[in-house]
Amino acid sequence: MKSDRTKELQRLDKAYVWHPFTQMKEWETGDTLIIEKGQGNYLIDTDGRRYLDGVASLWVNVHGHRKKEIDRAITSQLGKLAHSTLLGLGNTPSIKLAERLSGIAPKDLNRVFFSDNGSTAVEIALKMAFQYWEQKGFEGKKKFVAFTGAYHGDTFGSMSVGEIDIFVKKYRPLLFSAYRAPYPYSYRCPAGKDRSDCKTECLKAFEDILKKHSGEIAACIIEPMLQGAAGMIVSPPGFLKKVRSLTKKYGVLLIADEVATGFGRTGKMFACEIENVVPDFLCLAKGITGGYMPLAATLTTDKVYRAFLGKYEEYRSFFHGHTYTGNPLGCAAALANLDIFENEQVIKGLGLKI
Ligand SMILES: Cc1ncc(COP(=O)(O)O)c(C=O)c1O
């Protein structure tokens, strides 16, 4: 039985809310589920029915809903400050979080640039990689190499390096072109191999691109170990490590988009750790706050950071920022999330043997 309140909310939702990735004509005729509460692994609708949150609220929820430590961290931060800009000012939780993230990220990734979502985390890495080379005097390095089936988000830069056709084809006239290398797909391998006899033959095409075009390529972007939106495609052992060594060999920066894989999703805190890979950029979002707040971070190295230093008039600054960059509530939630990982030994509990 649906309550009158639920019916009224459904009417208002259909009248006013435009849902993401949704054909709204179909939506208008559907029976909208309206979620009001969360508890542990469950979502609860306006009539009190419980649903297993199987998609973890789109791969963001890490420890369950209403995790008391995160609830408390946010309310405690709310008692001090909800927001203050990072443009010209610092704030306590963003400083602490930047230090914590650089402490748990693969080594050398100790510069943290905050934003709001996975797409912006990627957009920032793309812009930084492009600007890095320009400021190092390599003006020809303006392109990117990405993988088949990639999904990196919905802003123009992140769509340009993505390849899921239904999401990007309408916008293609507005996107920049990227070199495209095959992502390994052991289950439906085009070379007819399976995981047991895979020698990552598809890396040849990747190396050919680098061999021919590395003088034009600023960076390679990859979803390390697992392509999420493409259909949960797990890359064979050794693939990521070889991508890293080839990018190094050909002088191309590596952007690891760990928006989906970060924060324990692959059994390690970050998927890059599975093959001991240290990228030049690490893009984090989704699970960073345990699934509570829209926060993202792009981590990079001192080497990249230093290329942006100079006198203001040299215009080497990274001219990028979002109003809510480094939002204290989001950072407080993220700090509590990391505390839970530590206190509950979450990664150890996952028991991944590598
Ligand atoms: C690998 C990857 N990168 C980027 C994004 C975009 O993140 P957001 O939806 O927070 O912009 C996603 C979202 O699913 C993703 O899976």
PDB file of N, CA and C in Angstrom, residues 134-234:
ATOM      1  N   GLU A 134      53.404  21.680 -21.069  1.00  0.00           N
ATOM      2  CA  GLU A 134      53.535  23.004 -21.696  1.00  0.00           C
ATOM      3  C   GLU A 134      54.534  23.847 -20.899  1.00  0.00           C
ATOM      4  N   GLN A 135      54.438  23.754 -19.561  1.00  0.00           N
ATOM      5  CA  GLN A 135      55.312  24.569 -18.712  1.00  0.00           C
ATOM      6  C   GLN A 135      56.724  23.993 -18.589  1.00  0.00           C
ATOM      7  N   LYS A 136      56.883  22.744 -18.986  1.00  0.00           N
ATOM      8  CA  LYS A 136      58.227  22.159 -19.029  1.00  0.00           C
ATOM      9  C   LYS A 136      58.865  22.398 -20.403  1.00  0.00           C
ATOM     10  N   GLY A 137      58.149  23.098 -21.282  1.00  0.00           N
ATOM     11  CA  GLY A 137      58.697  23.432 -22.595  1.00  0.00           C
ATOM     12  C   GLY A 137      58.415  22.403 -23.681  1.00  0.00           C
ATOM     13  N   PHE A 138      57.501  21.446 -23.394  1.00  0.00           N
ATOM     14  CA  PHE A 138      57.141  20.446 -24.416  1.00  0.00           C
ATOM     15  C   PHE A 138      55.754  20.792 -24.957  1.00  0.00           C
ATOM     16  N   GLU A 139      55.691  21.778 -25.811  1.00  0.00           N
ATOM     17  CA  GLU A 139      54.369  22.273 -26.201  1.00  0.00           C
ATOM     18  C   GLU A 139      53.590  21.321 -27.097  1.00  0.00           C
ATOM     19  N   GLY A 140      54.298  20.358 -27.683  1.00  0.00           N
ATOM     20  CA  GLY A 140      53.611  19.420 -28.589  1.00  0.00           C
ATOM     21  C   GLY A 140      52.781  18.368 -27.863  1.00  0.00           C
ATOM     22  N   LYS A 141      52.984  18.217 -26.547  1.00  0.00           N
ATOM     23  CA  LYS A 141      52.311  17.125 -25.837  1.00  0.00           C
ATOM     24  C   LYS A 141      50.926  17.585 -25.362  1.00  0.00           C
ATOM     25  N   LYS A 142      49.956  17.431 -26.262  1.00  0.00           N
ATOM     26  CA  LYS A 142      48.615  17.969 -25.998  1.00  0.00           C
ATOM     27  C   LYS A 142      47.545  16.895 -26.015  1.00  0.00           C
ATOM     28  N   LYS A 143      47.936  15.651 -26.300  1.00  0.00           N
ATOM     29  CA  LYS A 143      46.905  14.609 -26.481  1.00  0.00           C
ATOM     30  C   LYS A 143      46.927  13.601 -25.339  1.00  0.00           C
ATOM     31  N   PHE A 144      45.914  12.747 -25.376  1.00  0.00           N
ATOM     32  CA  PHE A 144      45.803  11.714 -24.342  1.00  0.00           C
ATOM     33  C   PHE A 144      45.593  10.361 -25.001  1.00  0.00           C
ATOM     34  N   VAL A 145      46.061   9.328 -24.322  1.00  0.00           N
ATOM     35  CA  VAL A 145      45.724   7.986 -24.761  1.00  0.00           C
ATOM     36  C   VAL A 145      44.857   7.357 -23.677  1.00  0.00           C
ATOM     37  N   ALA A 146      43.761   6.754 -24.141  1.00  0.00           N
ATOM     38  CA  ALA A 146      42.812   6.147 -23.208  1.00  0.00           C
ATOM     39  C   ALA A 146      42.447   4.762 -23.749  1.00  0.00           C
ATOM     40  N   PHE A 147      41.591   4.047 -23.021  1.00  0.00           N
ATOM     41  CA  PHE A 147      41.317   2.655 -23.391  1.00  0.00           C
ATOM     42  C   PHE A 147      39.890   2.471 -23.903  1.00  0.00           C
ATOM     43  N   THR A 148      39.740   1.423 -24.703  1.00  0.00           N
ATOM     44  CA  THR A 148      38.400   1.088 -25.197  1.00  0.00           C
ATOM     45  C   THR A 148      37.489   0.820 -23.999  1.00  0.00           C
ATOM     46  N   GLY A 149      36.240   1.216 -24.122  1.00  0.00           N
ATOM     47  CA  GLY A 149      35.256   0.936 -23.069  1.00  0.00           C
ATOM     48  C   GLY A 149      35.392   1.797 -21.829  1.00  0.00           C
ATOM     49  N   ALA A 150      36.316   2.770 -21.872  1.00  0.00           N
ATOM     50  CA  ALA A 150      36.572   3.562 -20.654  1.00  0.00           C
ATOM     51  C   ALA A 150      35.387   4.440 -20.282  1.00  0.00           C
ATOM     52  N   TYR A 151      35.222   4.638 -18.993  1.00  0.00           N
ATOM     53  CA  TYR A 151      34.278   5.661 -18.509  1.00  0.00           C
ATOM     54  C   TYR A 151      35.001   6.490 -17.455  1.00  0.00           C
ATOM     55  N   HIS A 152      35.072   7.796 -17.699  1.00  0.00           N
ATOM     56  CA  HIS A 152      35.782   8.668 -16.763  1.00  0.00           C
ATOM     57  C   HIS A 152      34.919   9.830 -16.274  1.00  0.00           C
ATOM     58  N   GLY A 153      33.635   9.855 -16.663  1.00  0.00           N
ATOM     59  CA  GLY A 153      32.775  10.918 -16.173  1.00  0.00           C
ATOM     60  C   GLY A 153      32.086  11.668 -17.298  1.00  0.00           C
ATOM     61  N   ASP A 154      31.398  12.749 -16.928  1.00  0.00           N
ATOM     62  CA  ASP A 154      30.475  13.401 -17.859  1.00  0.00           C
ATOM     63  C   ASP A 154      30.819  14.846 -18.209  1.00  0.00           C
ATOM     64  N   THR A 155      31.923  15.362 -17.722  1.00  0.00           N
ATOM     65  CA  THR A 155      32.347  16.687 -18.176  1.00  0.00           C
ATOM     66  C   THR A 155      33.041  16.512 -19.534  1.00  0.00           C
ATOM     67  N   PHE A 156      33.289  17.618 -20.235  1.00  0.00           N
ATOM     68  CA  PHE A 156      33.777  17.458 -21.611  1.00  0.00           C
ATOM     69  C   PHE A 156      35.119  16.740 -21.701  1.00  0.00           C
ATOM     70  N   GLY A 157      36.047  17.091 -20.811  1.00  0.00           N
ATOM     71  CA  GLY A 157      37.344  16.417 -20.840  1.00  0.00           C
ATOM     72  C   GLY A 157      37.201  14.943 -20.518  1.00  0.00           C
ATOM     73  N   SER A 158      36.434  14.652 -19.473  1.00  0.00           N
ATOM     74  CA  SER A 158      36.312  13.248 -19.061  1.00  0.00           C
ATOM     75  C   SER A 158      35.514  12.443 -20.096  1.00  0.00           C
ATOM     76  N   MET A 159      34.564  13.086 -20.774  1.00  0.00           N
ATOM     77  CA  MET A 159      33.860  12.376 -21.858  1.00  0.00           C
ATOM     78  C   MET A 159      34.808  12.115 -23.031  1.00  0.00           C
ATOM     79  N   SER A 160      35.704  13.069 -23.288  1.00  0.00           N
ATOM     80  CA  SER A 160      36.619  12.919 -24.431  1.00  0.00           C
ATOM     81  C   SER A 160      37.510  11.694 -24.279  1.00  0.00           C
ATOM     82  N   VAL A 161      37.919  11.401 -23.052  1.00  0.00           N
ATOM     83  CA  VAL A 161      38.770  10.221 -22.855  1.00  0.00           C
ATOM     84  C   VAL A 161      37.928   8.954 -22.603  1.00  0.00           C
ATOM     85  N   GLY A 162      36.630   9.136 -22.408  1.00  0.00           N
ATOM     86  CA  GLY A 162      35.739   7.986 -22.238  1.00  0.00           C
ATOM     87  C   GLY A 162      35.314   7.441 -23.598  1.00  0.00           C
ATOM     88  N   GLU A 163      34.711   6.243 -23.569  1.00  0.00           N
ATOM     89  CA  GLU A 163      34.362   5.658 -24.875  1.00  0.00           C
ATOM     90  C   GLU A 163      33.041   4.914 -24.888  1.00  0.00           C
ATOM     91  N   ILE A 164      32.220   5.057 -23.849  1.00  0.00           N
ATOM     92  CA  ILE A 164      30.953   4.316 -23.893  1.00  0.00           C
ATOM     93  C   ILE A 164      30.012   5.125 -24.782  1.00  0.00           C
ATOM     94  N   ASP A 165      29.755   4.542 -25.952  1.00  0.00           N
ATOM     95  CA  ASP A 165      29.139   5.292 -27.035  1.00  0.00           C
ATOM     96  C   ASP A 165      27.818   5.971 -26.676  1.00  0.00           C
ATOM     97  N   ILE A 166      26.919   5.222 -26.016  1.00  0.00           N
ATOM     98  CA  ILE A 166      25.616   5.845 -25.764  1.00  0.00           C
ATOM     99  C   ILE A 166      25.740   7.090 -24.875  1.00  0.00           C
ATOM    100  N   PHE A 167      26.766   7.143 -24.072  1.00  0.00           N
ATOM    101  CA  PHE A 167      26.922   8.310 -23.188  1.00  0.00           C
ATOM    102  C   PHE A 167      27.530   9.501 -23.929  1.00  0.00           C
ATOM    103  N   VAL A 168      28.403   9.216 -24.897  1.00  0.00           N
ATOM    104  CA  VAL A 168      29.184  10.338 -25.446  1.00  0.00           C
ATOM    105  C   VAL A 168      28.873  10.704 -26.889  1.00  0.00           C
ATOM    106  N   LYS A 169      28.157   9.814 -27.625  1.00  0.00           N
ATOM    107  CA  LYS A 169      28.110  10.074 -29.071  1.00  0.00           C
ATOM    108  C   LYS A 169      27.408  11.385 -29.438  1.00  0.00           C
ATOM    109  N   LYS A 170      26.402  11.792 -28.704  1.00  0.00           N
ATOM    110  CA  LYS A 170      25.711  13.057 -28.992  1.00  0.00           C
ATOM    111  C   LYS A 170      26.639  14.253 -28.885  1.00  0.00           C
ATOM    112  N   TYR A 171      27.606  14.121 -27.988  1.00  0.00           N
ATOM    113  CA  TYR A 171      28.464  15.280 -27.695  1.00  0.00           C
ATOM    114  C   TYR A 171      29.763  15.257 -28.483  1.00  0.00           C
ATOM    115  N   ARG A 172      29.944  14.174 -29.273  1.00  0.00           N
ATOM    116  CA  ARG A 172      31.202  13.973 -29.995  1.00  0.00           C
ATOM    117  C   ARG A 172      31.692  15.248 -30.706  1.00  0.00           C
ATOM    118  N   PRO A 173      30.813  16.025 -31.377  1.00  0.00           N
ATOM    119  CA  PRO A 173      31.324  17.221 -32.071  1.00  0.00           C
ATOM    120  C   PRO A 173      32.009  18.223 -31.135  1.00  0.00           C
ATOM    121  N   LEU A 174      31.734  18.117 -29.855  1.00  0.00           N
ATOM    122  CA  LEU A 174      32.308  19.077 -28.901  1.00  0.00           C
ATOM    123  C   LEU A 174      33.537  18.518 -28.173  1.00  0.00           C
ATOM    124  N   LEU A 175      33.856  17.257 -28.426  1.00  0.00           N
ATOM    125  CA  LEU A 175      34.924  16.610 -27.650  1.00  0.00           C
ATOM    126  C   LEU A 175      36.265  16.658 -28.379  1.00  0.00           C
ATOM    127  N   PHE A 176      37.366  16.548 -27.630  1.00  0.00           N
ATOM    128  CA  PHE A 176      38.670  16.432 -28.297  1.00  0.00           C
ATOM    129  C   PHE A 176      38.956  14.950 -28.573  1.00  0.00           C
ATOM    130  N   SER A 177      39.783  14.696 -29.576  1.00  0.00           N
ATOM    131  CA  SER A 177      40.034  13.293 -29.912  1.00  0.00           C
ATOM    132  C   SER A 177      41.142  12.744 -29.005  1.00  0.00           C
ATOM    133  N   ALA A 178      41.068  11.445 -28.772  1.00  0.00           N
ATOM    134  CA  ALA A 178      42.102  10.790 -27.944  1.00  0.00           C
ATOM    135  C   ALA A 178      42.546   9.532 -28.661  1.00  0.00           C
ATOM    136  N   TYR A 179      43.805   9.156 -28.473  1.00  0.00           N
ATOM    137  CA  TYR A 179      44.243   7.858 -28.982  1.00  0.00           C
ATOM    138  C   TYR A 179      43.583   6.780 -28.135  1.00  0.00           C
ATOM    139  N   ARG A 180      43.248   5.682 -28.780  1.00  0.00           N
ATOM    140  CA  ARG A 180      42.482   4.651 -28.080  1.00  0.00           C
ATOM    141  C   ARG A 180      43.192   3.303 -28.186  1.00  0.00           C
ATOM    142  N   ALA A 181      43.527   2.721 -27.065  1.00  0.00           N
ATOM    143  CA  ALA A 181      44.179   1.402 -27.053  1.00  0.00           C
ATOM    144  C   ALA A 181      43.203   0.372 -26.479  1.00  0.00           C
ATOM    145  N   PRO A 182      43.330  -0.898 -26.891  1.00  0.00           N
ATOM    146  CA  PRO A 182      42.378  -1.903 -26.379  1.00  0.00           C
ATOM    147  C   PRO A 182      42.609  -2.227 -24.899  1.00  0.00           C
ATOM    148  N   TYR A 183      41.528  -2.202 -24.125  1.00  0.00           N
ATOM    149  CA  TYR A 183      41.599  -2.649 -22.729  1.00  0.00           C
ATOM    150  C   TYR A 183      41.473  -4.167 -22.765  1.00  0.00           C
ATOM    151  N   PRO A 184      42.246  -4.892 -21.985  1.00  0.00           N
ATOM    152  CA  PRO A 184      42.170  -6.354 -22.069  1.00  0.00           C
ATOM    153  C   PRO A 184      40.832  -6.854 -21.539  1.00  0.00           C
ATOM    154  N   TYR A 185      40.291  -7.835 -22.239  1.00  0.00           N
ATOM    155  CA  TYR A 185      38.987  -8.361 -21.859  1.00  0.00           C
ATOM    156  C   TYR A 185      39.086  -9.880 -21.919  1.00  0.00           C
ATOM    157  N   SER A 186      39.591 -10.463 -20.845  1.00  0.00           N
ATOM    158  CA  SER A 186      39.906 -11.899 -20.863  1.00  0.00           C
ATOM    159  C   SER A 186      38.688 -12.767 -21.175  1.00  0.00           C
ATOM    160  N   TYR A 187      37.520 -12.356 -20.738  1.00  0.00           N
ATOM    161  CA  TYR A 187      36.309 -13.169 -20.911  1.00  0.00           C
ATOM    162  C   TYR A 187      35.877 -13.233 -22.379  1.00  0.00           C
ATOM    163  N   ARG A 188      36.077 -12.128 -23.091  1.00  0.00           N
ATOM    164  CA  ARG A 188      35.746 -12.114 -24.517  1.00  0.00           C
ATOM    165  C   ARG A 188      36.959 -11.601 -25.291  1.00  0.00           C
ATOM    166  N   CYS A 189      38.081 -12.273 -25.096  1.00  0.00           N
ATOM    167  CA  CYS A 189      39.341 -11.778 -25.655  1.00  0.00           C
ATOM    168  C   CYS A 189      39.326 -11.822 -27.183  1.00  0.00           C
ATOM    169  N   PRO A 190      39.605 -10.710 -27.854  1.00  0.00           N
ATOM    170  CA  PRO A 190      39.600 -10.703 -29.323  1.00  0.00           C
ATOM    171  C   PRO A 190      40.675 -11.630 -29.897  1.00  0.00           C
ATOM    172  N   ALA A 191      41.753 -11.885 -29.130  1.00  0.00           N
ATOM    173  CA  ALA A 191      42.813 -12.778 -29.616  1.00  0.00           C
ATOM    174  C   ALA A 191      42.514 -14.245 -29.272  1.00  0.00           C
ATOM    175  N   GLY A 192      41.347 -14.495 -28.688  1.00  0.00           N
ATOM    176  CA  GLY A 192      40.947 -15.871 -28.378  1.00  0.00           C
ATOM    177  C   GLY A 192      41.663 -16.481 -27.172  1.00  0.00           C
ATOM    178  N   LYS A 193      42.336 -15.674 -26.384  1.00  0.00           N
ATOM    179  CA  LYS A 193      43.047 -16.197 -25.197  1.00  0.00           C
ATOM    180  C   LYS A 193      42.115 -16.170 -23.982  1.00  0.00           C
ATOM    181  N   ASP A 194      42.511 -16.858 -22.926  1.00  0.00           N
ATOM    182  CA  ASP A 194      41.808 -16.619 -21.673  1.00  0.00           C
ATOM    183  C   ASP A 194      42.838 -16.223 -20.617  1.00  0.00           C
ATOM    184  N   ARG A 195      42.372 -16.017 -19.378  1.00  0.00           N
ATOM    185  CA  ARG A 195      43.297 -15.469 -18.376  1.00  0.00           C
ATOM    186  C   ARG A 195      44.528 -16.333 -18.176  1.00  0.00           C
ATOM    187  N   SER A 196      44.357 -17.655 -18.338  1.00  0.00           N
ATOM    188  CA  SER A 196      45.495 -18.538 -18.056  1.00  0.00           C
ATOM    189  C   SER A 196      46.601 -18.430 -19.113  1.00  0.00           C
ATOM    190  N   ASP A 197      46.226 -18.159 -20.376  1.00  0.00           N
ATOM    191  CA  ASP A 197      47.308 -18.066 -21.372  1.00  0.00           C
ATOM    192  C   ASP A 197      47.477 -16.642 -21.905  1.00  0.00           C
ATOM    193  N   CYS A 198      46.911 -15.670 -21.184  1.00  0.00           N
ATOM    194  CA  CYS A 198      47.034 -14.276 -21.613  1.00  0.00           C
ATOM    195  C   CYS A 198      48.463 -13.775 -21.397  1.00  0.00           C
ATOM    196  N   LYS A 199      49.029 -13.259 -22.449  1.00  0.00           N
ATOM    197  CA  LYS A 199      50.366 -12.656 -22.306  1.00  0.00           C
ATOM    198  C   LYS A 199      50.245 -11.145 -22.571  1.00  0.00           C
ATOM    199  N   THR A 200      49.056 -10.633 -22.292  1.00  0.00           N
ATOM    200  CA  THR A 200      48.747  -9.210 -22.518  1.00  0.00           C
ATOM    201  C   THR A 200      49.199  -8.763 -23.920  1.00  0.00           C
ATOM    202  N   GLU A 201      48.811  -9.608 -24.901  1.00  0.00           N
ATOM    203  CA  GLU A 201      49.152  -9.309 -26.297  1.00  0.00           C
ATOM    204  C   GLU A 201      48.612  -7.936 -26.721  1.00  0.00           C
ATOM    205  N   CYS A 202      47.463  -7.555 -26.120  1.00  0.00           N
ATOM    206  CA  CYS A 202      46.843  -6.294 -26.551  1.00  0.00           C
ATOM    207  C   CYS A 202      47.709  -5.080 -26.203  1.00  0.00           C
ATOM    208  N   LEU A 203      48.722  -5.285 -25.370  1.00  0.00           N
ATOM    209  CA  LEU A 203      49.604  -4.156 -25.057  1.00  0.00           C
ATOM    210  C   LEU A 203      50.445  -3.722 -26.254  1.00  0.00           C
ATOM    211  N   LYS A 204      50.515  -4.598 -27.251  1.00  0.00           N
ATOM    212  CA  LYS A 204      51.301  -4.241 -28.439  1.00  0.00           C
ATOM    213  C   LYS A 204      50.688  -3.003 -29.102  1.00  0.00           C
ATOM    214  N   ALA A 205      49.359  -2.998 -29.211  1.00  0.00           N
ATOM    215  CA  ALA A 205      48.677  -1.854 -29.836  1.00  0.00           C
ATOM    216  C   ALA A 205      48.937  -0.585 -29.014  1.00  0.00           C
ATOM    217  N   PHE A 206      48.949  -0.745 -27.697  1.00  0.00           N
ATOM    218  CA  PHE A 206      49.219   0.404 -26.812  1.00  0.00           C
ATOM    219  C   PHE A 206      50.641   0.906 -27.048  1.00  0.00           C
ATOM    220  N   GLU A 207      51.579  -0.046 -27.095  1.00  0.00           N
ATOM    221  CA  GLU A 207      52.970   0.385 -27.299  1.00  0.00           C
ATOM    222  C   GLU A 207      53.148   1.026 -28.676  1.00  0.00           C
ATOM    223  N   ASP A 208      52.465   0.486 -29.683  1.00  0.00           N
ATOM    224  CA  ASP A 208      52.568   1.088 -31.029  1.00  0.00           C
ATOM    225  C   ASP A 208      52.136   2.561 -31.009  1.00  0.00           C
ATOM    226  N   ILE A 209      51.049   2.833 -30.276  1.00  0.00           N
ATOM    227  CA  ILE A 209      50.576   4.228 -30.183  1.00  0.00           C
ATOM    228  C   ILE A 209      51.653   5.091 -29.526  1.00  0.00           C
ATOM    229  N   LEU A 210      52.217   4.575 -28.430  1.00  0.00           N
ATOM    230  CA  LEU A 210      53.236   5.365 -27.715  1.00  0.00           C
ATOM    231  C   LEU A 210      54.482   5.555 -28.587  1.00  0.00           C
ATOM    232  N   LYS A 211      54.864   4.490 -29.279  1.00  0.00           N
ATOM    233  CA  LYS A 211      56.067   4.541 -30.121  1.00  0.00           C
ATOM    234  C   LYS A 211      55.919   5.640 -31.170  1.00  0.00           C
ATOM    235  N   LYS A 212      54.741   5.665 -31.785  1.00  0.00           N
ATOM    236  CA  LYS A 212      54.516   6.620 -32.889  1.00  0.00           C
ATOM    237  C   LYS A 212      54.226   8.033 -32.403  1.00  0.00           C
ATOM    238  N   HIS A 213      53.484   8.145 -31.282  1.00  0.00           N
ATOM    239  CA  HIS A 213      52.901   9.449 -30.955  1.00  0.00           C
ATOM    240  C   HIS A 213      53.313  10.011 -29.593  1.00  0.00           C
ATOM    241  N   SER A 214      54.299   9.398 -28.920  1.00  0.00           N
ATOM    242  CA  SER A 214      54.563   9.874 -27.554  1.00  0.00           C
ATOM    243  C   SER A 214      54.959  11.358 -27.530  1.00  0.00           C
ATOM    244  N   GLY A 215      55.501  11.845 -28.616  1.00  0.00           N
ATOM    245  CA  GLY A 215      55.860  13.268 -28.672  1.00  0.00           C
ATOM    246  C   GLY A 215      54.646  14.181 -28.595  1.00  0.00           C
ATOM    247  N   GLU A 216      53.454  13.606 -28.880  1.00  0.00           N
ATOM    248  CA  GLU A 216      52.215  14.421 -28.825  1.00  0.00           C
ATOM    249  C   GLU A 216      51.380  14.091 -27.597  1.00  0.00           C
ATOM    250  N   ILE A 217      51.773  13.035 -26.857  1.00  0.00           N
ATOM    251  CA  ILE A 217      50.877  12.558 -25.793  1.00  0.00           C
ATOM    252  C   ILE A 217      51.316  13.057 -24.415  1.00  0.00           C
ATOM    253  N   ALA A 218      50.401  13.759 -23.750  1.00  0.00           N
ATOM    254  CA  ALA A 218      50.682  14.260 -22.407  1.00  0.00           C
ATOM    255  C   ALA A 218      50.536  13.145 -21.383  1.00  0.00           C
ATOM    256  N   ALA A 219      49.460  12.371 -21.503  1.00  0.00           N
ATOM    257  CA  ALA A 219      49.187  11.367 -20.463  1.00  0.00           C
ATOM    258  C   ALA A 219      48.331  10.234 -20.991  1.00  0.00           C
ATOM    259  N   CYS A 220      48.433   9.138 -20.265  1.00  0.00           N
ATOM    260  CA  CYS A 220      47.564   7.977 -20.490  1.00  0.00           C
ATOM    261  C   CYS A 220      46.611   7.922 -19.295  1.00  0.00           C
ATOM    262  N   ILE A 221      45.339   7.681 -19.562  1.00  0.00           N
ATOM    263  CA  ILE A 221      44.397   7.543 -18.442  1.00  0.00           C
ATOM    264  C   ILE A 221      43.814   6.139 -18.433  1.00  0.00           C
ATOM    265  N   ILE A 222      43.758   5.564 -17.245  1.00  0.00           N
ATOM    266  CA  ILE A 222      43.287   4.175 -17.123  1.00  0.00           C
ATOM    267  C   ILE A 222      42.465   3.991 -15.858  1.00  0.00           C
ATOM    268  N   GLU A 223      41.481   3.104 -15.933  1.00  0.00           N
ATOM    269  CA  GLU A 223      40.794   2.614 -14.728  1.00  0.00           C
ATOM    270  C   GLU A 223      41.612   1.391 -14.304  1.00  0.00           C
ATOM    271  N   PRO A 224      42.450   1.507 -13.290  1.00  0.00           N
ATOM    272  CA  PRO A 224      43.383   0.425 -12.978  1.00  0.00           C
ATOM    273  C   PRO A 224      42.695  -0.839 -12.463  1.00  0.00           C
ATOM    274  N   MET A 225      43.100  -1.951 -13.015  1.00  0.00           N
ATOM    275  CA  MET A 225      42.663  -3.311 -12.639  1.00  0.00           C
ATOM    276  C   MET A 225      41.205  -3.623 -12.994  1.00  0.00           C
ATOM    277  N   LEU A 226      40.342  -2.616 -13.054  1.00  0.00           N
ATOM    278  CA  LEU A 226      38.922  -2.910 -13.243  1.00  0.00           C
ATOM    279  C   LEU A 226      38.234  -1.758 -13.962  1.00  0.00           C
ATOM    280  N   GLN A 227      37.636  -2.076 -15.123  1.00  0.00           N
ATOM    281  CA  GLN A 227      36.769  -1.075 -15.754  1.00  0.00           C
ATOM    282  C   GLN A 227      35.373  -1.276 -15.197  1.00  0.00           C
ATOM    283  N   GLY A 228      34.836  -0.244 -14.554  1.00  0.00           N
ATOM    284  CA  GLY A 228      33.548  -0.373 -13.875  1.00  0.00           C
ATOM    285  C   GLY A 228      32.363  -0.287 -14.821  1.00  0.00           C
ATOM    286  N   ALA A 229      32.116   0.915 -15.343  1.00  0.00           N
ATOM    287  CA  ALA A 229      30.915   1.141 -16.149  1.00  0.00           C
ATOM    288  C   ALA A 229      30.901   0.276 -17.406  1.00  0.00           C
ATOM    289  N   ALA A 230      32.066  -0.152 -17.884  1.00  0.00           N
ATOM    290  CA  ALA A 230      32.127  -0.996 -19.089  1.00  0.00           C
ATOM    291  C   ALA A 230      31.541  -2.382 -18.828  1.00  0.00           C
ATOM    292  N   GLY A 231      31.367  -2.741 -17.553  1.00  0.00           N
ATOM    293  CA  GLY A 231      30.791  -4.055 -17.241  1.00  0.00           C
ATOM    294  C   GLY A 231      31.621  -4.860 -16.263  1.00  0.00           C
ATOM    295  N   MET A 232      32.330  -4.188 -15.402  1.00  0.00           N
ATOM    296  CA  MET A 232      33.177  -4.847 -14.387  1.00  0.00           C
ATOM    297  C   MET A 232      34.188  -5.783 -15.055  1.00  0.00           C
ATOM    298  N   ILE A 233      35.029  -5.188 -15.888  1.00  0.00           N
ATOM    299  CA  ILE A 233      36.023  -5.962 -16.634  1.00  0.00           C
ATOM    300  C   ILE A 233      37.356  -5.911 -15.888  1.00  0.00           C
ATOM    301  N   VAL A 234      37.770  -7.087 -15.443  1.00  0.00           N
ATOM    302  CA  VAL A 234      38.985  -7.176 -14.621  1.00  0.00           C
ATOM    303  C   VAL A 234      40.179  -7.402 -15.542  1.00  0.00           C
TER     304      VAL A 234
END
